[in-house]
Coordinates of C-alpha atoms and ligand atoms in Angstrom, one line a residue:
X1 CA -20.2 7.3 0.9
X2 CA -18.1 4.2 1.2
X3 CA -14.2 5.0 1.0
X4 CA -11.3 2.3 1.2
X5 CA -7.4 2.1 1.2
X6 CA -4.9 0.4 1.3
X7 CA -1.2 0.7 2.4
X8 CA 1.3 -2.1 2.4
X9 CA 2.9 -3.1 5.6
X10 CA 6.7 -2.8 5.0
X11 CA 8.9 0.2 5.7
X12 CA 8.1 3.0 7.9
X13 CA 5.9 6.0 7.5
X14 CA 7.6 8.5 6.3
X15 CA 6.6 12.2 6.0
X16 CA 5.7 11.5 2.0
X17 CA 3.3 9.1 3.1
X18 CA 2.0 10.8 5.8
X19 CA 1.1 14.0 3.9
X20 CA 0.1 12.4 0.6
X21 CA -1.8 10.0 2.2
X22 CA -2.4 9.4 5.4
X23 CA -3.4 13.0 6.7
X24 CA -6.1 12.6 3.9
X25 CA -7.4 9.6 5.3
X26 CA -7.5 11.0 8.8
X27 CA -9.8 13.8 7.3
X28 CA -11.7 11.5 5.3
X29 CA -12.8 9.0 8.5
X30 CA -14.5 12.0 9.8
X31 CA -17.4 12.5 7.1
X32 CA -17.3 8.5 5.6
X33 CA -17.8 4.9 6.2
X34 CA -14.0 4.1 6.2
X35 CA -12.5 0.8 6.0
X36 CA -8.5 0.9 5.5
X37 CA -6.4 -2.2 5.2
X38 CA -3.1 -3.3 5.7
X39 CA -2.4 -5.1 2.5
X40 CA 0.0 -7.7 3.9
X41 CA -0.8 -10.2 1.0
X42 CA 0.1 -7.5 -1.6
X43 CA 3.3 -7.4 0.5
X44 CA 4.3 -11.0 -0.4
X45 CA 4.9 -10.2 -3.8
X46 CA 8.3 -9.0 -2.7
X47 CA 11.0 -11.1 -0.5
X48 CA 10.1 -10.8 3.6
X49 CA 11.5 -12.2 6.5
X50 CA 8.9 -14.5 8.1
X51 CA 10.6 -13.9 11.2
X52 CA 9.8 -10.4 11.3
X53 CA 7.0 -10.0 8.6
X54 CA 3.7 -10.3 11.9
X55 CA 6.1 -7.4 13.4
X56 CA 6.4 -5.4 10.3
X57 CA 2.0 -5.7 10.3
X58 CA 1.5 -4.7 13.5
X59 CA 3.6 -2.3 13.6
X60 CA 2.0 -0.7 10.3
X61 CA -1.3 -0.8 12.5
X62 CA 0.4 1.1 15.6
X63 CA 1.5 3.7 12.9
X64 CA -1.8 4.1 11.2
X65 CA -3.3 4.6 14.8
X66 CA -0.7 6.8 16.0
X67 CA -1.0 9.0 13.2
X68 CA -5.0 9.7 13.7
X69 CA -7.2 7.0 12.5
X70 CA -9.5 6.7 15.0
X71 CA -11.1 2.7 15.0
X72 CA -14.2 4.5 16.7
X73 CA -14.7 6.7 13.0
X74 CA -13.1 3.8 10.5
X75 CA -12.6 -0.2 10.6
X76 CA -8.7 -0.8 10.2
X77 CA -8.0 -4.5 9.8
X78 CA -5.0 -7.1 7.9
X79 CA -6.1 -8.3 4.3
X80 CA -4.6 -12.0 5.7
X81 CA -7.6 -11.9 8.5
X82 CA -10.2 -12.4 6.0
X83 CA -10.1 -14.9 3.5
X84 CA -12.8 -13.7 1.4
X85 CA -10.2 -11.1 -0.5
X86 CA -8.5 -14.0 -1.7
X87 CA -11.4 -16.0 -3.1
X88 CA -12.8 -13.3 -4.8
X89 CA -9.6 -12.7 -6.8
X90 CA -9.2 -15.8 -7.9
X91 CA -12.8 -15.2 -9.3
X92 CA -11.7 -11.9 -10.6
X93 CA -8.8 -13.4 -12.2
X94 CA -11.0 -15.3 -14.5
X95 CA -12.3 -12.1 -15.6
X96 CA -9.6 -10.1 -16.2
X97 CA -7.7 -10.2 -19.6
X98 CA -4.2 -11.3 -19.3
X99 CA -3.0 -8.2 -21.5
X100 CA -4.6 -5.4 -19.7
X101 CA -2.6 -6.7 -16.3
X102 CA 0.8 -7.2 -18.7
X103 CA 0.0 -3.5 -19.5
X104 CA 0.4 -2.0 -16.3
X105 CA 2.8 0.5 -15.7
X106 CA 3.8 -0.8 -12.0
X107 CA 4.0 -4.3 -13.1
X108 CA 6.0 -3.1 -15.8
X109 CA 8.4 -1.1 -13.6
X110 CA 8.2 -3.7 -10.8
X111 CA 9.5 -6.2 -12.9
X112 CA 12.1 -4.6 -14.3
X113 CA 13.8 -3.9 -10.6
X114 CA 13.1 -7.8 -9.7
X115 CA 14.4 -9.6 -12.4
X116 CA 15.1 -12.3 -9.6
X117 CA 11.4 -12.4 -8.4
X118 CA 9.3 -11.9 -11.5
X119 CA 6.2 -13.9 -9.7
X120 CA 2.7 -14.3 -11.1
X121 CA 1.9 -12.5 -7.8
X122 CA 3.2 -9.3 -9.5
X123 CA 0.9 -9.8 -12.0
X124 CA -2.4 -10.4 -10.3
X125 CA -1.2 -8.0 -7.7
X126 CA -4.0 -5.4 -8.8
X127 CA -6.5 -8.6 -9.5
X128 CA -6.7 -8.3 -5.5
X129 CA -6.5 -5.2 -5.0
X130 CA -9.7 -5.1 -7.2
X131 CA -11.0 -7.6 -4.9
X132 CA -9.8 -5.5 -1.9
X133 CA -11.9 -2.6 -3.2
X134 CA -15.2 -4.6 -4.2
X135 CA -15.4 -6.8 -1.5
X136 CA -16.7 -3.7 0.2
X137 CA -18.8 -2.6 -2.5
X138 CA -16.8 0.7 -1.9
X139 CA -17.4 3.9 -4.1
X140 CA -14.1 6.1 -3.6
X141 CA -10.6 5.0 -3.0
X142 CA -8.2 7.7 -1.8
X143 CA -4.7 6.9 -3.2
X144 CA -1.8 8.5 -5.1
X145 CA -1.5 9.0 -8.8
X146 CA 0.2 5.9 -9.1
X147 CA -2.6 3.8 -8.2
X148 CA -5.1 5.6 -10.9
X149 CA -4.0 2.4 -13.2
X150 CA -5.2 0.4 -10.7
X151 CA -8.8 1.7 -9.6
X152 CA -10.0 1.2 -13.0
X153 CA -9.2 -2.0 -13.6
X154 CA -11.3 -2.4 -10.6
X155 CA -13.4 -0.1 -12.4
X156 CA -13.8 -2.7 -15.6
X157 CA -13.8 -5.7 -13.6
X158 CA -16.6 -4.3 -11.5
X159 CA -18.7 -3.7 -15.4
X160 CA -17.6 -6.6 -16.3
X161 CA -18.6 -8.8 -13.4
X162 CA -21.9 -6.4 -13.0
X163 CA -23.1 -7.5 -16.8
X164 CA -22.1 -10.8 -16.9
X165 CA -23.8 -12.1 -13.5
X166 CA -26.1 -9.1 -12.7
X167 CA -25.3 -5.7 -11.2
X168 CA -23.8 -6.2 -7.2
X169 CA -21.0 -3.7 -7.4
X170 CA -20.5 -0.3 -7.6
X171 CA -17.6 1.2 -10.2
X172 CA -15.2 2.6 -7.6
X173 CA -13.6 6.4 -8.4
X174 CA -10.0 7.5 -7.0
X175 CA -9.9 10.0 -4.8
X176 CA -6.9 12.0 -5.7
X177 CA -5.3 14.0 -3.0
X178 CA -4.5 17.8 -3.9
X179 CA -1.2 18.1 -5.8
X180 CA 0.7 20.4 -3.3
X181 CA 1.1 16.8 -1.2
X182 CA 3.7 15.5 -3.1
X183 CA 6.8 15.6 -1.3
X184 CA 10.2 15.1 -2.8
X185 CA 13.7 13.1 -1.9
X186 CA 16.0 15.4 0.4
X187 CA 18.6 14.4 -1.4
X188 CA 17.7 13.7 -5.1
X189 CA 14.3 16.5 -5.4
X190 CA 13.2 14.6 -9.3
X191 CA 12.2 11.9 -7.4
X192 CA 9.4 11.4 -5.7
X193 CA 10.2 10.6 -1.9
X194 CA 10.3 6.7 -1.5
X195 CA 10.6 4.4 1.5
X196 CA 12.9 2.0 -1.0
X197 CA 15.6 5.0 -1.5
X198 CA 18.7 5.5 0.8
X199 CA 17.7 6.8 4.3
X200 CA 19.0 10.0 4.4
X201 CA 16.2 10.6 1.4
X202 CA 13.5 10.9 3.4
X203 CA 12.2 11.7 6.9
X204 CA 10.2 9.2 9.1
X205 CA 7.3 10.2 10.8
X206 CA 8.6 8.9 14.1
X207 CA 12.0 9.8 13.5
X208 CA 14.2 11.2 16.7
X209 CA 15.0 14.8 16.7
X210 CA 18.9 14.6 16.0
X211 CA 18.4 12.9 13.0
X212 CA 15.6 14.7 11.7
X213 CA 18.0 17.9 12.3
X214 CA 21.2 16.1 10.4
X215 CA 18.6 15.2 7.5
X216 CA 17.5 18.5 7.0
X217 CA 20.7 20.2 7.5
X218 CA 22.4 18.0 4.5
X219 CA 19.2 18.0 2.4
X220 CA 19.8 19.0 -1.1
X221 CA 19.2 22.7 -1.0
X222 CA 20.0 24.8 -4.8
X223 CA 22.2 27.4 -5.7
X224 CA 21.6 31.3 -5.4
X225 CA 20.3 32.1 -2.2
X226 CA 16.6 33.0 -2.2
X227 CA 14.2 31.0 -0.9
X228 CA 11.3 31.0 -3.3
X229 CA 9.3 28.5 -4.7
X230 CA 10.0 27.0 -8.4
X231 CA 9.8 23.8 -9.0
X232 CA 12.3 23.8 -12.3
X233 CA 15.1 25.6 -10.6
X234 CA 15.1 25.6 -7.2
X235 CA 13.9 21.8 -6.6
X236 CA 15.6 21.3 -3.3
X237 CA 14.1 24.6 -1.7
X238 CA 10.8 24.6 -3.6
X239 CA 10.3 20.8 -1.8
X240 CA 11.0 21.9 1.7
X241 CA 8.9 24.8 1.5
X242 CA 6.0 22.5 0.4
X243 CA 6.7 20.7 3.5
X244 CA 7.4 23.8 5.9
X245 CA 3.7 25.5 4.3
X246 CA 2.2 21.7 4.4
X247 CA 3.1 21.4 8.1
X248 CA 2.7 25.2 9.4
X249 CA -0.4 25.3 7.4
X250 CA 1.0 28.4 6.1
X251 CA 0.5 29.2 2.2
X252 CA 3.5 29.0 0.1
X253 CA 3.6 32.3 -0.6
X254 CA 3.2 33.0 3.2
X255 CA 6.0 30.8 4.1
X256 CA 8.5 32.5 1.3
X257 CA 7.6 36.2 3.1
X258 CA 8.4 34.8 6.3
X259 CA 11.8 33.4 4.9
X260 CA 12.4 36.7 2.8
X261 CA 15.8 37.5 2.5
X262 CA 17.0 35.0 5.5
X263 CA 19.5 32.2 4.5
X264 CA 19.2 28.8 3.4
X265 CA 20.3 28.0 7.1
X266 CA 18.2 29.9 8.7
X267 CA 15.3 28.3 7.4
X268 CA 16.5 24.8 7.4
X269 CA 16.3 25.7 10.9
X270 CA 13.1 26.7 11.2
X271 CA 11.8 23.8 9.6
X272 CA 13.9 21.7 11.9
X273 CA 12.1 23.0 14.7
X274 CA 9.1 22.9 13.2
X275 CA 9.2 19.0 12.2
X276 CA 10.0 18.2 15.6
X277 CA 7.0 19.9 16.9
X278 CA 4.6 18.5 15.3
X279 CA 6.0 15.4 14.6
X280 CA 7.0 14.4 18.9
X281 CA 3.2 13.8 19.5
X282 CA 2.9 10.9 17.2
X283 CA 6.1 9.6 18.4
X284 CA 5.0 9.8 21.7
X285 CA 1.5 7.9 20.7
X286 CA 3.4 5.0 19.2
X287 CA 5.5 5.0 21.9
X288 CA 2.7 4.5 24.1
X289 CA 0.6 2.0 21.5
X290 CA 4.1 -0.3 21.9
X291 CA 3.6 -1.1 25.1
X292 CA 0.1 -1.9 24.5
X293 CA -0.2 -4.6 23.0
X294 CA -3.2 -6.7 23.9
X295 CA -5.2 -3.0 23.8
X296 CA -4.0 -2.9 20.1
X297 CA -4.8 -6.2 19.2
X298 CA -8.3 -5.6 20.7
X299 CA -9.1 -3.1 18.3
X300 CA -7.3 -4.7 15.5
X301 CA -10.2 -7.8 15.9
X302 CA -12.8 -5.1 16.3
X303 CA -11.6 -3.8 13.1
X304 CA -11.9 -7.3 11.7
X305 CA -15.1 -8.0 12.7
X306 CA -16.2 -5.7 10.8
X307 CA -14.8 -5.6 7.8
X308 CA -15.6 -9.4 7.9
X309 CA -19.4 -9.2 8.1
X310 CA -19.5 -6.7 4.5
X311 CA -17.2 -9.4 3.4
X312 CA -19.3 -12.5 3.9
X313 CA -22.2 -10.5 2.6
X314 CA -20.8 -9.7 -0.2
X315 CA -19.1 -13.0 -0.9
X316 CA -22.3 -15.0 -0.3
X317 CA -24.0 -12.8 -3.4
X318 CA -20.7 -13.4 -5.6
X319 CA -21.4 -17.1 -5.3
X320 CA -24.9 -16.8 -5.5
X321 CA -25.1 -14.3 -8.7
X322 CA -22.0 -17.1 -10.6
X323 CA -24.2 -20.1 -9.7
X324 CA -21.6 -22.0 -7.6
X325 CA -23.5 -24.9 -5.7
X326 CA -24.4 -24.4 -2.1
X327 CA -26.0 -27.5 0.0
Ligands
LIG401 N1 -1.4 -1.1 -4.0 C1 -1.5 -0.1 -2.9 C2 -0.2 0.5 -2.7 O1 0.8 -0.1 -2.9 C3 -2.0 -0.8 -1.6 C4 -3.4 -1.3 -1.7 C5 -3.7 -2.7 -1.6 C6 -4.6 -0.6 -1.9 N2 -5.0 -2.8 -1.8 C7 -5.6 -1.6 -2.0 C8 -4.8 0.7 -2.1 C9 -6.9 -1.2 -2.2 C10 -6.2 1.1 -2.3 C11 -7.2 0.1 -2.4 O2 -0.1 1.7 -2.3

């Protein structure tokens, strides 16, 4: 089976990302043909610094290899290396209906936060990412909840495109990742854990020890003094047991025996130490992926390669199947 994802360049990993989505994918590589891209494009639709922005991308490949995607199991590659994306969203765009795109809930939301920047780019934003998905002819796409909006209007562009020019693409399914995975602000546990939210909200994956500690020690915690999972009351503890039982690969209900009677302290400790643990390995891979830069870009253009052959493939038919002209 044929997976993709996606994962925009900007902001670093943070421990939210890396157990709701890229631990998955790291499992996934093993038993599929895996292409994941960074969607640098997608990233345009907001405000970056073009002084920083090629940093920001390769730095999002260092992270995705330093956390376990392994270019000999999956092709990891930049949306901006091939040019067939882009071309086949403009085609898309002439398929899609202007109101399901004005109906989506993150261009919606997204343009609500931006009234500065409301850019057409917002719009079509899942126009390519339809694109990003087809070009592959790709049957699952592992993402968050949040993108279910978004795989099927792939879905209907795919029917769409399939009965109007002749069946080339498969209708692509989200691959949900299991609930437990969804990890919570430290400081405000309603809300989902978000790169865009102050820093002490969230833990990086490469974060250094001290501050991982001072996070955790200050980290919303709720009052009486069991530590017992319950989402509805205790929000702040329920949230770092998920990510104490996520990371020990302990059960829940293992991790609240363990904790039993201890104090809040005492187990903010525990999971200090046990963040740091299992989080130095990867910090020590990036560190090492830093200094290597030619060696990563190697493997970046291997990744390219190909992802770039499916895509001219795939492209070639697209022109064929509309009728464009070729000489
Ligand atoms: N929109 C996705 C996100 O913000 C990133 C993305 C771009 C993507 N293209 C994709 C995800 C294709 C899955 C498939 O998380």
């Amino acid at each position: 089976m044929r997976i993709f994802s996606g994962i925009q360049p900007t902001g670093q990993l943070h421990i939210g990302n890396y157990l709701g989505a890229t631990q998955n994918w790291t499992e996934l590589q093993n038993n599929h043909d895996s292409f994941f891209m960074i969607a640098d494009l997608h990233a345009l639709t907001a405000l970056q610094d073009p002084k920083e922005f090629s940093k920001t991308t390769l730095s999002k490949f260092i992270e995705l290899l330093s956390v376990g995607l392994n270019p000999e199991k999956c092709a990891i590659f930049v949306q901006s290396h091939i040019k067939e994306h882009t071309e086949l969203a403009w085609i898309f765009n002439t398929l899609t209906p202007l109101g399901e795109l004005e109906r989506m809930t993150q261009f919606k939301d997204k343009s609500a936060k931006n009234v500065k920047n409301i850019n057409a780019g917002l719009l079509t934003y899942p126009v390519l990412q339809a694109a990003d998905i087809l070009l592959y002819k790709t049957q699952g796409v592992p993402v968050g909840k949040d993108q279910i909006q978004h795989i099927e209007l792939a879905r209907n562009i795919a029917k769409k495109f399939n009965s109007m020019y002749g069946k080339i693409f498969p209708e692509p399914e989200a691959l949900l990742v299991k609930e437990g995975a969804k990890i919570m602000s430290l400081t405000e546990p309603a809300r989902k854990m978000s790169k865009s939210d102050s820093p002490e909200s969230s833990i990086g994956v490469f974060e250094e020890a001290g501050s991982i500690q001072k996070k955790i020690r200050s980290a919303v915690t709720d009052t009486g003094k069991e530590i017992k999972y319950d989402a509805k009351k205790k929000p702040g503890i329920s949230n770092l047991l998920t990510i104490y039982s996520l990371f020990s690969d302990e059960s829940l209900a293992q991790a609240e025996k363990r904790f039993k009677g201890k104090e809040y302290s005492v187990f903010k400790k525990s999971l200090v130490d046990l963040l740091i643990k299992k989080l130095a390995p990867l910090r020590k891979k990036k560190e090492e992926l830093d200094s290597r830069e030619l060696y990563v870009k190697e493997i970046l253009h291997q990744g390219e390669e190909r992802a770039r052959s499916i895509a001219k493939a795939t492209m070639e038919e697209v022109r064929e199947k509309i009728g464009l002209l070729r000489l």
